[in-house]
Short mmCIF file of C-alpha atoms and ligand atoms in Angstrom, two decimals:
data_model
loop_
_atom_site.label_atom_id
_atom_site.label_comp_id
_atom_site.label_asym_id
_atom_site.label_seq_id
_atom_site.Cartn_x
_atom_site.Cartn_y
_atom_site.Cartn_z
CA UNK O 1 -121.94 9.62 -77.05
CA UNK O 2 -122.89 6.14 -75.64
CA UNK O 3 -125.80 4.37 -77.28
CA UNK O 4 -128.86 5.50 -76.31
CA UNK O 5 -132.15 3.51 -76.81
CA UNK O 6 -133.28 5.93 -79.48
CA UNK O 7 -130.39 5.77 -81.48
CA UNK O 8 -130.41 1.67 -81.66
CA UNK O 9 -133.66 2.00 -83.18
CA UNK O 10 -135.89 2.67 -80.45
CA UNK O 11 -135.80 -1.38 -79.34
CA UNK O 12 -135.96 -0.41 -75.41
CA UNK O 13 -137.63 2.13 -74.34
CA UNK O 14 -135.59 4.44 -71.47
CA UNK O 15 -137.02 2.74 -68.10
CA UNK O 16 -136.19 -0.69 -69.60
CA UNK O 17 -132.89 0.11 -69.93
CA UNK O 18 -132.30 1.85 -66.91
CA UNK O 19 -134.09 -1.21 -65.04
CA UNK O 20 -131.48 -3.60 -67.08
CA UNK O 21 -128.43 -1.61 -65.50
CA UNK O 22 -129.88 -1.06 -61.94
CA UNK O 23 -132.06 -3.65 -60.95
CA UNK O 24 -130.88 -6.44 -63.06
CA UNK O 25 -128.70 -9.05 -60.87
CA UNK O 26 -125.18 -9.90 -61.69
CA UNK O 27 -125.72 -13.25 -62.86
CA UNK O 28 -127.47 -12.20 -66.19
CA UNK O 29 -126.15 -8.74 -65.58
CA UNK O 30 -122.93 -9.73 -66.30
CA UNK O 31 -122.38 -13.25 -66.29
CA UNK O 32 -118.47 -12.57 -67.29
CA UNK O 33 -118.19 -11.25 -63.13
CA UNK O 34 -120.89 -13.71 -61.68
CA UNK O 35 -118.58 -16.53 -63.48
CA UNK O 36 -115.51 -15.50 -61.28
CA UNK O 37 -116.98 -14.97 -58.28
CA UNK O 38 -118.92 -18.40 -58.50
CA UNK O 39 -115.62 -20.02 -59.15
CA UNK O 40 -113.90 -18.53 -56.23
CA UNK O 41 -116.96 -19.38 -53.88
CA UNK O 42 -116.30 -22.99 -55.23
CA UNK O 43 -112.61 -22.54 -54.63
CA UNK O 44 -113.43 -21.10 -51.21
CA UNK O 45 -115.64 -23.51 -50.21
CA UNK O 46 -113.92 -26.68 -51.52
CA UNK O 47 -110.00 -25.75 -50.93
CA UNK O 48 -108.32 -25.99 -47.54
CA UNK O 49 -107.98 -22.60 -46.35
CA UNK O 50 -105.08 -22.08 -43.95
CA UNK O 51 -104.25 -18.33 -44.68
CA UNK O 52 -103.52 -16.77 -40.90
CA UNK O 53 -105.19 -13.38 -42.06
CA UNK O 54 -108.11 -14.66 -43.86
CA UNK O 55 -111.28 -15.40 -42.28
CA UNK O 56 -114.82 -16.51 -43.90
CA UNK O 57 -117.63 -13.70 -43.11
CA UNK O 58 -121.01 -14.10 -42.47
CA UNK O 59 -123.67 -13.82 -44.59
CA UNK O 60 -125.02 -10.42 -42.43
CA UNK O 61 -121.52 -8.74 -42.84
CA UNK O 62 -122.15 -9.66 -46.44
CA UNK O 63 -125.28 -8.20 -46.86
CA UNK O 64 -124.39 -5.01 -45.19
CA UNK O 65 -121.54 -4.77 -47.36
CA UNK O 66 -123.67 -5.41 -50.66
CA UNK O 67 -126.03 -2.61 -49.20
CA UNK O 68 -127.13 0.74 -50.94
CA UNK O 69 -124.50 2.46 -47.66
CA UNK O 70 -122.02 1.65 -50.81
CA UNK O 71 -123.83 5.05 -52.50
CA UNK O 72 -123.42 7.19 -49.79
CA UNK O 73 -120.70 10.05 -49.49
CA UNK O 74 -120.73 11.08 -45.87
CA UNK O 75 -116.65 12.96 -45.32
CA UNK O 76 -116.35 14.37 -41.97
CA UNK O 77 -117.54 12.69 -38.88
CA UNK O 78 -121.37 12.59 -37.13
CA UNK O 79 -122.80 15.63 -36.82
CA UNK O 80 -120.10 17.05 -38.44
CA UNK O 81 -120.46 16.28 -42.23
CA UNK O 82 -119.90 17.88 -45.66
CA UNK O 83 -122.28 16.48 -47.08
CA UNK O 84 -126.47 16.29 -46.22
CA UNK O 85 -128.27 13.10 -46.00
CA UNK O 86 -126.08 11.66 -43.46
CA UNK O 87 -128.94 11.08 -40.20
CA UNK O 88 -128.48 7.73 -40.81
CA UNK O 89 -124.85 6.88 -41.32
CA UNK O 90 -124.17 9.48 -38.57
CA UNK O 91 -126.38 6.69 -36.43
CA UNK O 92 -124.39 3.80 -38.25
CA UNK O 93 -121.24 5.30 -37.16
CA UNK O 94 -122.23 6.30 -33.42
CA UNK O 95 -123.19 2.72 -33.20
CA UNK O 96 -120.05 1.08 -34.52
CA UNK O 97 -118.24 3.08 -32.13
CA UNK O 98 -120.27 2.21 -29.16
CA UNK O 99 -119.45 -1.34 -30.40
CA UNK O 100 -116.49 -1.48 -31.21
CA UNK O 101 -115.76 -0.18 -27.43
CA UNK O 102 -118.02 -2.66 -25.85
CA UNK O 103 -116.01 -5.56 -27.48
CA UNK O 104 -112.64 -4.68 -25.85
CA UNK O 105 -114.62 -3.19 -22.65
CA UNK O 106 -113.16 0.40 -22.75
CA UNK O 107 -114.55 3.05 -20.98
CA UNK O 108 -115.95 5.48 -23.74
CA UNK O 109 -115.27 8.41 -21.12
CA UNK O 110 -111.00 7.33 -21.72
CA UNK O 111 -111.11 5.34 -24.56
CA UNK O 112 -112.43 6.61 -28.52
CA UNK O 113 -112.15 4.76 -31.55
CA UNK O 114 -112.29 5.80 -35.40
CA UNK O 115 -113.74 3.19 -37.61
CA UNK O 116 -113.44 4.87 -40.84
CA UNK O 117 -109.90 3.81 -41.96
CA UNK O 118 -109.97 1.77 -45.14
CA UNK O 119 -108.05 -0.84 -43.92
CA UNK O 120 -104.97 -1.51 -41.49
CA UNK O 121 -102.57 -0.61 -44.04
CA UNK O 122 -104.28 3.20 -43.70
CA UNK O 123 -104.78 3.15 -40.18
CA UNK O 124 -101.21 2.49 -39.65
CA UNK O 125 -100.43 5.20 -41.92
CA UNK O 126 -103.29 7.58 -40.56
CA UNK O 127 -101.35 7.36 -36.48
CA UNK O 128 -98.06 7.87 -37.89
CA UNK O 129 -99.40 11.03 -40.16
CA UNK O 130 -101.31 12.30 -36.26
CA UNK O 131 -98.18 11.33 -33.94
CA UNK O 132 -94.86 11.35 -35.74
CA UNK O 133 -93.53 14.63 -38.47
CA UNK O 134 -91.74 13.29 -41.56
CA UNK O 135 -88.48 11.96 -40.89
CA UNK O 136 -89.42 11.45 -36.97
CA UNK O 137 -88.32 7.54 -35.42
CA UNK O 138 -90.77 4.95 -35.07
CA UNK O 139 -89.41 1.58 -33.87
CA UNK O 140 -91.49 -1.68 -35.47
CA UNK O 141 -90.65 -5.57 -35.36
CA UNK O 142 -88.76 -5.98 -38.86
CA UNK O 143 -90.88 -7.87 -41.58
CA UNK O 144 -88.57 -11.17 -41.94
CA UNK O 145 -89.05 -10.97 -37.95
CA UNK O 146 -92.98 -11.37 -37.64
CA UNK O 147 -93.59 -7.72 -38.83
CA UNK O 148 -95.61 -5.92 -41.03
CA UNK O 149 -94.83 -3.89 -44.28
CA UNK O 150 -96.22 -1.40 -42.43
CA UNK O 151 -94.02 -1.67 -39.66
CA UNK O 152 -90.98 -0.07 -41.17
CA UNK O 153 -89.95 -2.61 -44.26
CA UNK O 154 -88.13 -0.85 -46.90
CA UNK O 155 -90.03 -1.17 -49.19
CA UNK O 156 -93.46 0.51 -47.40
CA UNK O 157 -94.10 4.12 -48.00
CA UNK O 158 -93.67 4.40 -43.80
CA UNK O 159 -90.40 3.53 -44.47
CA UNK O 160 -89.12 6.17 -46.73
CA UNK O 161 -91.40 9.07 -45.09
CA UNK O 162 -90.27 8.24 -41.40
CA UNK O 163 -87.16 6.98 -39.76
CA UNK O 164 -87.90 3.56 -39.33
CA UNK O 165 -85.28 1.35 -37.11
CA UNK O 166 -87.05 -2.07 -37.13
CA UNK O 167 -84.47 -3.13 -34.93
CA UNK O 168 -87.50 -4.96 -32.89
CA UNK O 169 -86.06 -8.60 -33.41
CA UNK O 170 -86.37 -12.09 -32.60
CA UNK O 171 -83.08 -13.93 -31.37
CA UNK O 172 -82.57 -16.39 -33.28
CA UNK O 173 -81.70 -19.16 -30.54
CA UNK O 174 -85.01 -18.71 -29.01
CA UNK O 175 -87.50 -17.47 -31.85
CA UNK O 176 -88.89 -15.27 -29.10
CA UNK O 177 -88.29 -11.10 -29.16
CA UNK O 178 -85.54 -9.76 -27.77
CA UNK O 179 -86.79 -7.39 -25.30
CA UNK O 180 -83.41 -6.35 -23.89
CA UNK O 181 -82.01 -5.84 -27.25
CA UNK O 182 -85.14 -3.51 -27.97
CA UNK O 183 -84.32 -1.35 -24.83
CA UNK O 184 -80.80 -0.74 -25.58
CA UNK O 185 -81.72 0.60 -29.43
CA UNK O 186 -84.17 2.10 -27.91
CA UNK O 187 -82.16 4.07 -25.23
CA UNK O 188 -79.39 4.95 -28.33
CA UNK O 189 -82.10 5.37 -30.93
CA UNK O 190 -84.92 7.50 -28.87
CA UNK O 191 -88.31 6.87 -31.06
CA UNK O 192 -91.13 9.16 -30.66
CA UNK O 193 -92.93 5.94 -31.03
CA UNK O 194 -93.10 1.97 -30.61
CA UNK O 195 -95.25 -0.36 -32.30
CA UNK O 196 -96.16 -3.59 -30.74
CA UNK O 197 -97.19 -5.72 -33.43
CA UNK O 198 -97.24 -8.51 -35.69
CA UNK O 199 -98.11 -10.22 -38.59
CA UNK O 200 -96.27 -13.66 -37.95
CA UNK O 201 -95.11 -14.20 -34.20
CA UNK O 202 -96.35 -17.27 -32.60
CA UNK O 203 -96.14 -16.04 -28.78
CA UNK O 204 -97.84 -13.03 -27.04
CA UNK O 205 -96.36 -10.21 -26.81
CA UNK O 206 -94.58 -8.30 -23.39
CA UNK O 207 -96.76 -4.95 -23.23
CA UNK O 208 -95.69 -3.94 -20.01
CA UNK O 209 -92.43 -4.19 -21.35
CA UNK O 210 -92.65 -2.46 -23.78
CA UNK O 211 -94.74 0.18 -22.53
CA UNK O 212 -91.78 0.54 -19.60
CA UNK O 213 -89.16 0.79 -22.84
CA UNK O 214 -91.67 3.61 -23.89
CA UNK O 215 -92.01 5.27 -21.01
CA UNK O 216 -88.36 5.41 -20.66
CA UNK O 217 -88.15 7.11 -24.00
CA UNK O 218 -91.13 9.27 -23.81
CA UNK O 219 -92.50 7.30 -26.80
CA UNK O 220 -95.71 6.89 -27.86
CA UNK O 221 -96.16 2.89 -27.83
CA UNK O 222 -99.34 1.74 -30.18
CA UNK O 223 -100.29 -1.94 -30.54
CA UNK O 224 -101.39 -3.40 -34.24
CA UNK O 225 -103.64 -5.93 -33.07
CA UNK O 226 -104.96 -7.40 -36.14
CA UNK O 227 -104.20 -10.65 -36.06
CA UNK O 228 -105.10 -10.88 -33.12
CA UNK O 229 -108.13 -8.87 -33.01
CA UNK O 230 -110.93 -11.74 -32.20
CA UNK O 231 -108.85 -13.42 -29.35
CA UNK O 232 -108.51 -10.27 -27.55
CA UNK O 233 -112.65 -9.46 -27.93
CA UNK O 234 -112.92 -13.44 -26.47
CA UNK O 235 -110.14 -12.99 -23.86
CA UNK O 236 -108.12 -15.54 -24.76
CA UNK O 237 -104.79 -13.91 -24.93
CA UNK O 238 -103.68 -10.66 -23.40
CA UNK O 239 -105.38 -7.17 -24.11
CA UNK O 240 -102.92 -4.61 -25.37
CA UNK O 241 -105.46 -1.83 -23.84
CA UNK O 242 -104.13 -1.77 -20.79
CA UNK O 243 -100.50 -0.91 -21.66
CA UNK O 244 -100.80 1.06 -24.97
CA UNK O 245 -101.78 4.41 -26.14
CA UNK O 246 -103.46 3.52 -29.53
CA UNK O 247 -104.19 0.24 -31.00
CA UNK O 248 -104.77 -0.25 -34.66
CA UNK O 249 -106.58 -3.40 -36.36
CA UNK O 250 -107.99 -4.35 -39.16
CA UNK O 251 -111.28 -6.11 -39.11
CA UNK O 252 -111.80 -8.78 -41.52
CA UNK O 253 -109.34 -11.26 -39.87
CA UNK O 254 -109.91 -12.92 -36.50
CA UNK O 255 -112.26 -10.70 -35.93
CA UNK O 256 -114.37 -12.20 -39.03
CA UNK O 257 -115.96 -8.62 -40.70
CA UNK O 258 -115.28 -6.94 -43.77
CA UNK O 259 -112.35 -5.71 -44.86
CA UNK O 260 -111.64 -2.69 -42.63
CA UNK O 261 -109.47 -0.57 -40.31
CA UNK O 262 -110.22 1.00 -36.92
CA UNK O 263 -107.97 3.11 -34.56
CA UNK O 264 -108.55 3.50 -31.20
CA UNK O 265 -106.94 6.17 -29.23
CA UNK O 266 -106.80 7.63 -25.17
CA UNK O 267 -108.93 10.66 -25.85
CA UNK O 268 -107.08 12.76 -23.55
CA UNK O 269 -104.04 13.13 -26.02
CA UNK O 270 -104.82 11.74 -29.49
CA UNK O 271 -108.63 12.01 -30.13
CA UNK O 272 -108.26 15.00 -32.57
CA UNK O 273 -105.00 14.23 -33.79
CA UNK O 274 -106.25 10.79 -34.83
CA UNK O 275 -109.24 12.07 -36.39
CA UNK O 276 -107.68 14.83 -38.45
CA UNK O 277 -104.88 12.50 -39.65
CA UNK O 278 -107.62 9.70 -41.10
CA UNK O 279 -109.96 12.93 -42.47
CA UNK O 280 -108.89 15.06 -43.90
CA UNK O 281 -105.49 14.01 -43.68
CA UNK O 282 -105.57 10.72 -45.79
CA UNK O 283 -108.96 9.49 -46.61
CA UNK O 284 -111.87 10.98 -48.07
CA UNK O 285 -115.64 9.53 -47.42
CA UNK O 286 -115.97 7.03 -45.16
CA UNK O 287 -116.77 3.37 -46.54
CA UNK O 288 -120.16 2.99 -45.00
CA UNK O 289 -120.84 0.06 -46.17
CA UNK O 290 -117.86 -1.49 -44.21
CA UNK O 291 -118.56 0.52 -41.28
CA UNK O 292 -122.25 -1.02 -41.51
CA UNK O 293 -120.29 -4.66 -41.68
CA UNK O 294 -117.99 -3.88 -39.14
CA UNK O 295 -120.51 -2.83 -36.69
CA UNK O 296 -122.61 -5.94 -37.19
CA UNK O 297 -118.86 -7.89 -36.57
CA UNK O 298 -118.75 -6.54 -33.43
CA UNK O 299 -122.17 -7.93 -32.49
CA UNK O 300 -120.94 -11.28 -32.68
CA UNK O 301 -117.51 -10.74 -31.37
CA UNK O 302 -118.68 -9.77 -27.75
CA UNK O 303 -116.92 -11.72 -25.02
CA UNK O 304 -118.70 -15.34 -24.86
CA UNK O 305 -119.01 -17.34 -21.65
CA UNK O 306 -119.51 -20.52 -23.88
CA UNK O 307 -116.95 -22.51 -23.18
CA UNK O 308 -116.75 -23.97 -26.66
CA UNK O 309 -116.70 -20.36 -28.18
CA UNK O 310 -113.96 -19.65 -26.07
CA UNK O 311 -111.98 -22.85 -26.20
CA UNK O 312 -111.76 -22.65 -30.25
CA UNK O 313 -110.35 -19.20 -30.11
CA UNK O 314 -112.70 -16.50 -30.09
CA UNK O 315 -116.70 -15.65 -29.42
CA UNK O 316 -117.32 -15.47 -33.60
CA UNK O 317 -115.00 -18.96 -34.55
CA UNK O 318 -117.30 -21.23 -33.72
CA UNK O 319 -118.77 -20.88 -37.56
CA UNK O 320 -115.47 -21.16 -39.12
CA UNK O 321 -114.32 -23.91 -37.06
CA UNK O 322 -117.47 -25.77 -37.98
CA UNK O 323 -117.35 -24.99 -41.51
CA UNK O 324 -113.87 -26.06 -41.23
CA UNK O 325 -114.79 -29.78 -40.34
CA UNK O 326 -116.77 -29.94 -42.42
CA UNK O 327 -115.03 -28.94 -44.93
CA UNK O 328 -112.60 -31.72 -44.01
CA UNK O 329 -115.51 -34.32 -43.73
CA UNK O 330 -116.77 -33.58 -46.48
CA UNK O 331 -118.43 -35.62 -49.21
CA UNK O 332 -119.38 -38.09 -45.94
CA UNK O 333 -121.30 -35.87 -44.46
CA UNK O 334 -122.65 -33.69 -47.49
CA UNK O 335 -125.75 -31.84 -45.93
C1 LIG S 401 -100.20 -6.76 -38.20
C2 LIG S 401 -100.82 -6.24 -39.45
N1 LIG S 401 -101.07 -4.92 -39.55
C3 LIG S 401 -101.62 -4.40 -40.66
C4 LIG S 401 -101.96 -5.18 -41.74
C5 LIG S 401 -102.48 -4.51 -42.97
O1 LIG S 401 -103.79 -4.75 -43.23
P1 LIG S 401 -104.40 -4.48 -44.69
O2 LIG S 401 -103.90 -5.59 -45.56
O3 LIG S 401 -105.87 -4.53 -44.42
O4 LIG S 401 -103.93 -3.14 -45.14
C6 LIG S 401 -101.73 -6.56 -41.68
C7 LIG S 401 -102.11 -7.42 -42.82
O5 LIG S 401 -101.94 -8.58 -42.89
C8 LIG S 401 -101.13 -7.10 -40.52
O6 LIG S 401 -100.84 -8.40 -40.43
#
């Protein structure tokens, strides 16, 4: 039995304790933690940051991430829940939904999104679990190509539960993808789905393309937009929407939230397939203390007429990009 107050001699009585191990902040808390964390926040803040899928979020996504949505278990979706309590991160999650859809402009009538994947790793995972049965083909740009572990590498648990040809590849006289090369696999290697995606690919990609490739192979083609995530919401390159049935992300890169996943899905075909395969399928209760953050991403990530905004990449980089100079000005202009 842990130490209780009585048995150390009856120094602290109960509430002081309990106030110690719930109110008390980190820093004196447990200055061992607080230590680290201030070091990386000096690290973070000081160093030159130039990782592709790292962004800087705000202090709001922050907060809603350090909020007491951490303590509640919510598995199901609104209005459908197992658990009671949930009036308020059924609202939460109605509202990052309306959101998220609002940033990429899809009709909620055609267009539905789940926002309770963990991260893109699991959303990945979660549309091949609703669309593809073990063993089935899926088709992804190989990982020394631009891809993603998640895309088919061998060493990925897609990879040894599916029948990944990652045979999506980039010539290597031109850097760029070689679309024909993908249409003849595709015509000997018939996928029930394509993914058009990267993780390291410099150019746009062809979604009409690709999405004729599918169609000529009845397969389901689903973009992984998370790099990319933030310059699609400002329109700066081209929107996979149009062309693709699902589109995956994650949400804590370009588009700046917390670290998070999000499917979205034509609700004519894949609504409850999608749903079942994130819950129950893979995930138990929802994170809502990411959904709160990535709701509060979108927010800020709505298409911006500023020029400015739109020139340095997307409608939320106009903090980073700031930070960034100064960054590299800094100490001469210390503020
Ligand atoms: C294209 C792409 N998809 C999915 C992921 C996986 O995201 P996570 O690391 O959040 O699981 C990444 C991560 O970098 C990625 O680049």
């Amino acid at each position: 039995m842990a130490d209780s107050p009585v048995m150390n001699g009856g120094h602290h009585d109960p509430w002081t304790r309990h106030n110690q191990m719930v109110l008390e902040p980190l820093e004196t808390n447990d200055p061992e933690v607080y230590e680290i964390i201030r070091k990386e926040k000096h690290r973070q803040r000081y160093g030159l940051e130039l990782i592709a899928s790292e962004n800087f979020a705000s202090c709001a996504v922050l907060q809603a991430l350090g909020s007491c949505l951490n303590n509640k278990y919510s598995e199901g979706y609104p209005g459908q829940r197992y658990y009671g309590g949930t009036e308020h991160v059924d609202e939460l999650e109605l509202l990052c939904q309306k959101r998220a859809l609002e940033t990429y402009s899809l009709d909620p009538k055609k267009w539905g999104v789940n926002v309770q994947p963990y991260s893109g790793s699991p959303a990945n995972f979660a549309v091949y679990t609703a669309l593809v049965e073990p063993h089935g083909r899926i088709m992804g740009l190989d990982l020394p190509d631009g891809g993603h572990l998640t895309h088919g590498f061998m060493t990925d648990m897609s990879c040894l539960v599916y029948g990944f040809y990652t045979s999506v590849q980039v010539n290597p006289d031109t850097g760029y993808i070689d679309y024909d090369r993908l249409e003849e696999n595709a015509r000997l290697f018939h996928p029930k789905l394509i993914i058009a995606g990267v993780s390291c690919y410099s150019r746009n990609l062809d979604y009409a393309r690709m999405r004729t490739i599918a169609n000529e192979n009845n397969a389901v083609l689903m973009a992984d937009m998370a790099h990319i995530s933030g310059l699609v919401a400002a329109g700066v390159v081209p929107s996979p929407f149009e062309h693709c049935d699902i589109v995956t992300t994650t949400t804590h890169k370009t588009l700046r939230g917390c670290r998070a996943g999000m499917i979205f899905y034509r609700k004519d075909n894949y609504e409850s397939l999608i749903n079942q395969a994130v819950f129950p399928g893979l995930q138990g209760g929802p994170h809502n203390h990411a959904i709160a953050g990535t709701a509060h991403a979108h927010l800020r990530a709505f298409p911006s007429s500023d020029p400015y905004e739109k020139s340095s990449g997307s409608a939320n980089f106009d903090i980073p990009y700031r930070d960034l100079l100064q960054v590299l000005l800094w100490p001469s202009n210390k503020q």
